[in-house]
Tab-separated table of C-alpha atoms in Angstrom:
chain	number	residue	atom	x	y	z
A	1	UNK	CA	1.780	-22.686	-22.850
A	2	UNK	CA	4.991	-23.402	-21.044
A	3	UNK	CA	8.423	-22.582	-21.968
A	4	UNK	CA	11.333	-25.086	-21.384
A	5	UNK	CA	12.506	-25.623	-17.802
A	6	UNK	CA	15.535	-23.563	-18.590
A	7	UNK	CA	14.763	-19.780	-18.358
A	8	UNK	CA	17.221	-19.187	-21.288
A	9	UNK	CA	15.664	-20.271	-24.749
A	10	UNK	CA	18.257	-20.158	-27.620
A	11	UNK	CA	20.604	-17.049	-27.591
A	12	UNK	CA	22.061	-15.638	-30.893
A	13	UNK	CA	25.405	-15.299	-29.037
A	14	UNK	CA	27.178	-14.255	-25.756
A	15	UNK	CA	26.410	-10.690	-26.239
A	16	UNK	CA	23.581	-9.056	-24.554
A	17	UNK	CA	21.797	-6.530	-27.153
A	18	UNK	CA	18.590	-4.869	-26.580
A	19	UNK	CA	17.211	-6.614	-29.623
A	20	UNK	CA	18.159	-9.430	-31.622
A	21	UNK	CA	16.455	-10.677	-34.843
A	22	UNK	CA	18.364	-13.892	-34.445
A	23	UNK	CA	16.823	-14.668	-31.072
A	24	UNK	CA	13.475	-13.953	-32.722
A	25	UNK	CA	13.914	-16.169	-35.687
A	26	UNK	CA	15.464	-19.103	-33.610
A	27	UNK	CA	12.461	-18.947	-31.236
A	28	UNK	CA	9.757	-18.037	-33.569
A	29	UNK	CA	7.694	-21.143	-32.639
A	30	UNK	CA	7.538	-20.279	-29.056
A	31	UNK	CA	7.069	-16.857	-29.600
A	32	UNK	CA	3.916	-17.414	-31.918
A	33	UNK	CA	2.509	-20.012	-29.489
A	34	UNK	CA	2.910	-17.483	-26.604
A	35	UNK	CA	1.280	-14.841	-28.824
A	36	UNK	CA	-1.683	-17.167	-29.657
A	37	UNK	CA	-2.345	-17.860	-26.111
A	38	UNK	CA	-1.980	-14.391	-25.239
A	39	UNK	CA	-4.557	-13.197	-27.634
A	40	UNK	CA	-6.847	-16.081	-26.847
A	41	UNK	CA	-6.728	-15.283	-23.050
A	42	UNK	CA	-7.381	-11.665	-23.479
A	43	UNK	CA	-10.312	-12.325	-25.976
A	44	UNK	CA	-11.952	-14.919	-23.616
A	45	UNK	CA	-11.537	-12.793	-20.594
A	46	UNK	CA	-13.011	-9.697	-22.237
A	47	UNK	CA	-15.882	-11.573	-23.633
A	48	UNK	CA	-16.713	-13.001	-20.269
A	49	UNK	CA	-16.399	-9.892	-18.536
A	50	UNK	CA	-18.750	-8.298	-20.958
A	51	UNK	CA	-21.386	-11.027	-20.436
A	52	UNK	CA	-21.235	-10.361	-16.701
A	53	UNK	CA	-20.808	-6.468	-16.763
A	54	UNK	CA	-23.350	-5.599	-19.247
A	55	UNK	CA	-26.382	-7.239	-17.500
A	56	UNK	CA	-25.024	-5.721	-14.261
A	57	UNK	CA	-24.994	-2.359	-15.933
A	58	UNK	CA	-28.565	-2.932	-17.128
A	59	UNK	CA	-29.689	-3.908	-13.603
A	60	UNK	CA	-28.386	-0.767	-12.406
A	61	UNK	CA	-29.760	1.278	-15.069
A	62	UNK	CA	-33.268	-0.176	-14.379
A	63	UNK	CA	-33.027	0.065	-10.657
A	64	UNK	CA	-30.950	3.233	-9.874
A	65	UNK	CA	-30.430	2.577	-6.186
A	66	UNK	CA	-28.316	-0.604	-7.266
A	67	UNK	CA	-26.095	1.374	-9.403
A	68	UNK	CA	-23.703	2.687	-6.465
A	69	UNK	CA	-23.371	-0.708	-4.833
A	70	UNK	CA	-22.720	-2.333	-8.176
A	71	UNK	CA	-19.964	0.250	-9.214
A	72	UNK	CA	-18.599	-0.020	-5.584
A	73	UNK	CA	-18.397	-3.875	-5.548
A	74	UNK	CA	-16.614	-3.945	-8.878
A	75	UNK	CA	-14.351	-1.246	-7.795
A	76	UNK	CA	-13.348	-2.930	-4.680
A	77	UNK	CA	-12.375	-6.073	-6.633
A	78	UNK	CA	-10.531	-3.833	-9.193
A	79	UNK	CA	-8.237	-2.589	-6.009
A	80	UNK	CA	-7.084	-6.287	-5.114
A	81	UNK	CA	-3.531	-6.426	-6.087
A	82	UNK	CA	-3.197	-8.747	-9.171
A	83	UNK	CA	-0.400	-10.896	-7.606
A	84	UNK	CA	-2.268	-11.512	-4.526
A	85	UNK	CA	-5.523	-12.350	-6.447
A	86	UNK	CA	-3.961	-15.059	-8.669
A	87	UNK	CA	-2.090	-16.408	-5.800
A	88	UNK	CA	-5.203	-16.882	-3.930
A	89	UNK	CA	-7.054	-18.397	-6.520
A	90	UNK	CA	-4.497	-20.857	-7.607
A	91	UNK	CA	-5.157	-23.596	-5.040
A	92	UNK	CA	-8.840	-23.713	-5.788
A	93	UNK	CA	-8.892	-23.511	-9.783
A	94	UNK	CA	-6.961	-25.034	-12.510
A	95	UNK	CA	-4.176	-22.721	-14.010
A	96	UNK	CA	-5.623	-21.444	-16.938
A	97	UNK	CA	-9.088	-21.052	-15.246
A	98	UNK	CA	-7.337	-19.145	-12.377
A	99	UNK	CA	-5.937	-16.626	-14.999
A	100	UNK	CA	-9.205	-16.297	-16.563
A	101	UNK	CA	-11.099	-15.529	-13.413
A	102	UNK	CA	-8.489	-13.071	-12.415
A	103	UNK	CA	-8.612	-11.075	-15.698
A	104	UNK	CA	-12.365	-11.138	-15.822
A	105	UNK	CA	-12.400	-9.592	-12.253
A	106	UNK	CA	-10.252	-6.644	-13.283
A	107	UNK	CA	-12.234	-6.004	-16.616
A	108	UNK	CA	-15.492	-5.904	-14.802
A	109	UNK	CA	-15.185	-2.339	-13.474
A	110	UNK	CA	-14.173	-0.613	-16.483
A	111	UNK	CA	-16.813	-2.231	-18.755
A	112	UNK	CA	-19.614	-1.743	-16.079
A	113	UNK	CA	-18.980	1.795	-15.599
A	114	UNK	CA	-18.965	2.822	-19.249
A	115	UNK	CA	-21.955	0.748	-20.014
A	116	UNK	CA	-23.853	2.538	-17.151
A	117	UNK	CA	-22.637	5.748	-18.483
A	118	UNK	CA	-23.765	4.899	-22.008
A	119	UNK	CA	-27.216	3.840	-20.894
A	120	UNK	CA	-27.852	6.886	-18.676
A	121	UNK	CA	-26.861	9.068	-21.692
A	122	UNK	CA	-29.669	8.142	-23.770
A	123	UNK	CA	-31.945	11.268	-24.102
A	124	UNK	CA	-35.067	11.135	-22.188
A	125	UNK	CA	-37.165	12.241	-25.252
A	126	UNK	CA	-35.983	9.226	-27.177
A	127	UNK	CA	-37.154	6.943	-24.213
A	128	UNK	CA	-40.423	8.817	-24.025
A	129	UNK	CA	-41.021	8.398	-27.638
A	130	UNK	CA	-40.211	4.563	-27.431
A	131	UNK	CA	-42.746	4.260	-24.613
A	132	UNK	CA	-45.259	6.220	-26.507
A	133	UNK	CA	-44.789	3.885	-29.509
A	134	UNK	CA	-45.678	0.779	-27.134
A	135	UNK	CA	-42.209	-0.525	-26.520
A	136	UNK	CA	-42.023	-2.393	-23.261
A	137	UNK	CA	-39.013	-2.169	-21.215
A	138	UNK	CA	-36.949	-5.131	-22.573
A	139	UNK	CA	-38.145	-4.064	-26.309
A	140	UNK	CA	-37.014	-0.535	-25.441
A	141	UNK	CA	-33.591	-1.841	-24.049
A	142	UNK	CA	-32.872	-4.059	-27.064
A	143	UNK	CA	-34.017	-1.677	-29.847
A	144	UNK	CA	-33.420	1.600	-28.401
A	145	UNK	CA	-31.202	2.154	-25.422
A	146	UNK	CA	-28.573	-0.705	-26.145
A	147	UNK	CA	-27.803	0.664	-29.562
A	148	UNK	CA	-27.519	4.138	-28.504
A	149	UNK	CA	-25.307	3.079	-25.670
A	150	UNK	CA	-22.944	1.374	-27.937
A	151	UNK	CA	-20.159	4.069	-27.978
A	152	UNK	CA	-20.078	4.018	-24.358
A	153	UNK	CA	-20.011	0.177	-24.173
A	154	UNK	CA	-17.377	-0.134	-26.839
A	155	UNK	CA	-15.197	2.439	-24.954
A	156	UNK	CA	-15.222	0.125	-21.991
A	157	UNK	CA	-14.459	-2.925	-24.147
A	158	UNK	CA	-11.469	-1.184	-25.626
A	159	UNK	CA	-10.135	-0.011	-22.210
A	160	UNK	CA	-10.631	-3.349	-20.748
A	161	UNK	CA	-9.032	-5.211	-23.743
A	162	UNK	CA	-5.709	-3.095	-23.571
A	163	UNK	CA	-5.503	-3.288	-19.775
A	164	UNK	CA	-6.007	-7.114	-19.903
A	165	UNK	CA	-3.430	-7.535	-22.663
A	166	UNK	CA	-0.852	-6.172	-20.170
A	167	UNK	CA	-2.411	-8.097	-17.119
A	168	UNK	CA	-2.156	-11.489	-18.812
A	169	UNK	CA	1.484	-11.526	-18.219
A	170	UNK	CA	0.808	-11.829	-14.556
A	171	UNK	CA	-0.635	-15.313	-15.284
A	172	UNK	CA	3.088	-16.448	-15.368
A	173	UNK	CA	2.492	-17.323	-11.629
A	174	UNK	CA	-0.063	-19.989	-12.549
A	175	UNK	CA	1.982	-21.333	-15.709
A	176	UNK	CA	-0.201	-19.432	-18.285
A	177	UNK	CA	1.517	-16.064	-18.615
A	178	UNK	CA	1.845	-16.397	-22.406
A	179	UNK	CA	4.272	-13.551	-23.511
A	180	UNK	CA	4.871	-12.997	-19.859
A	181	UNK	CA	6.830	-16.074	-19.801
A	182	UNK	CA	9.434	-14.425	-21.988
A	183	UNK	CA	9.557	-11.393	-19.636
A	184	UNK	CA	10.272	-13.591	-16.628
A	185	UNK	CA	12.895	-15.703	-18.361
A	186	UNK	CA	14.413	-12.651	-19.861
A	187	UNK	CA	14.787	-11.013	-16.250
A	188	UNK	CA	16.143	-14.344	-14.683
A	189	UNK	CA	18.735	-14.646	-17.279
A	190	UNK	CA	19.426	-10.955	-17.682
A	191	UNK	CA	19.003	-11.234	-21.503
A	192	UNK	CA	17.708	-7.911	-22.637
A	193	UNK	CA	16.765	-9.179	-26.314
A	194	UNK	CA	14.106	-11.540	-24.752
A	195	UNK	CA	12.610	-8.824	-22.328
A	196	UNK	CA	12.506	-6.232	-25.381
A	197	UNK	CA	10.892	-8.730	-27.746
A	198	UNK	CA	8.136	-9.536	-25.382
A	199	UNK	CA	7.426	-6.040	-24.504
A	200	UNK	CA	7.340	-4.946	-28.176
A	201	UNK	CA	5.013	-7.708	-29.175
A	202	UNK	CA	2.711	-7.106	-26.006
A	203	UNK	CA	2.413	-3.371	-26.985
A	204	UNK	CA	1.750	-4.347	-30.659
A	205	UNK	CA	-1.048	-6.897	-29.667
A	206	UNK	CA	-2.813	-4.315	-27.567
A	207	UNK	CA	-2.536	-1.600	-30.136
A	208	UNK	CA	-3.925	-3.868	-32.947
A	209	UNK	CA	-6.869	-5.203	-30.795
A	210	UNK	CA	-7.539	-1.452	-29.894
A	211	UNK	CA	-7.634	-0.557	-33.570
A	212	UNK	CA	-9.924	-3.466	-34.329
A	213	UNK	CA	-12.528	-2.632	-31.809
A	214	UNK	CA	-12.297	0.949	-32.853
A	215	UNK	CA	-13.053	-0.023	-36.476
A	216	UNK	CA	-15.880	-2.247	-35.169
A	217	UNK	CA	-17.279	0.770	-33.203
A	218	UNK	CA	-17.314	2.876	-36.343
A	219	UNK	CA	-19.117	0.328	-38.392
A	220	UNK	CA	-21.766	-0.366	-35.557
A	221	UNK	CA	-22.531	3.435	-34.757
A	222	UNK	CA	-22.545	5.433	-38.048
A	223	UNK	CA	-24.712	7.982	-36.448
A	224	UNK	CA	-22.038	8.761	-33.933
A	225	UNK	CA	-19.554	9.667	-36.810
A	226	UNK	CA	-22.206	11.701	-38.576
A	227	UNK	CA	-22.961	13.571	-35.341
A	228	UNK	CA	-19.332	14.349	-34.790
A	229	UNK	CA	-18.796	15.611	-38.136
């Protein structure tokens, strides 16, 4: 999604308010398009990161000497400045792919660390009981350990989702900043309503996605609610 060449969209008047309903109404198609792209990039990035991070966590859980190197690697990737990473990837990948790779890179640490924590917190007596019932390593993982580790995994997914919602805005460097396009255009034009509108929508999107994942977590882990009660 890209906005018109001019950094100024359609402004309500010559004033510079902090918020303008007229600006939002006159640009609602562009806002909705940016919101859809923002949500899509966030969902795709977190899903791809989970597909990489959870197997890495399982690998570290099964082979404990690998845990520290795995967490160290994801930690080092996390420390790379986002502007630098997106700029370095841009010459080698298409714009949207560049943004996705960058977002996945930053989500890996949070999901991996929380998945490892969730798996290691499975009580040893439970694992012993599963082995005593004849469960192999893979069956034990799928039927016992991953379900019990779900609260930790979901915590990682929630944290990764909220941080990714904010980080998508950096994709403006590659032409796929979604709502970040409005932030950049607002700063260039010095138009406060555009900046405020984008900020409120980004915050609201992060809040809604976090609440959705929290609700999914409650549905998938009823035993955790009973234990907390």
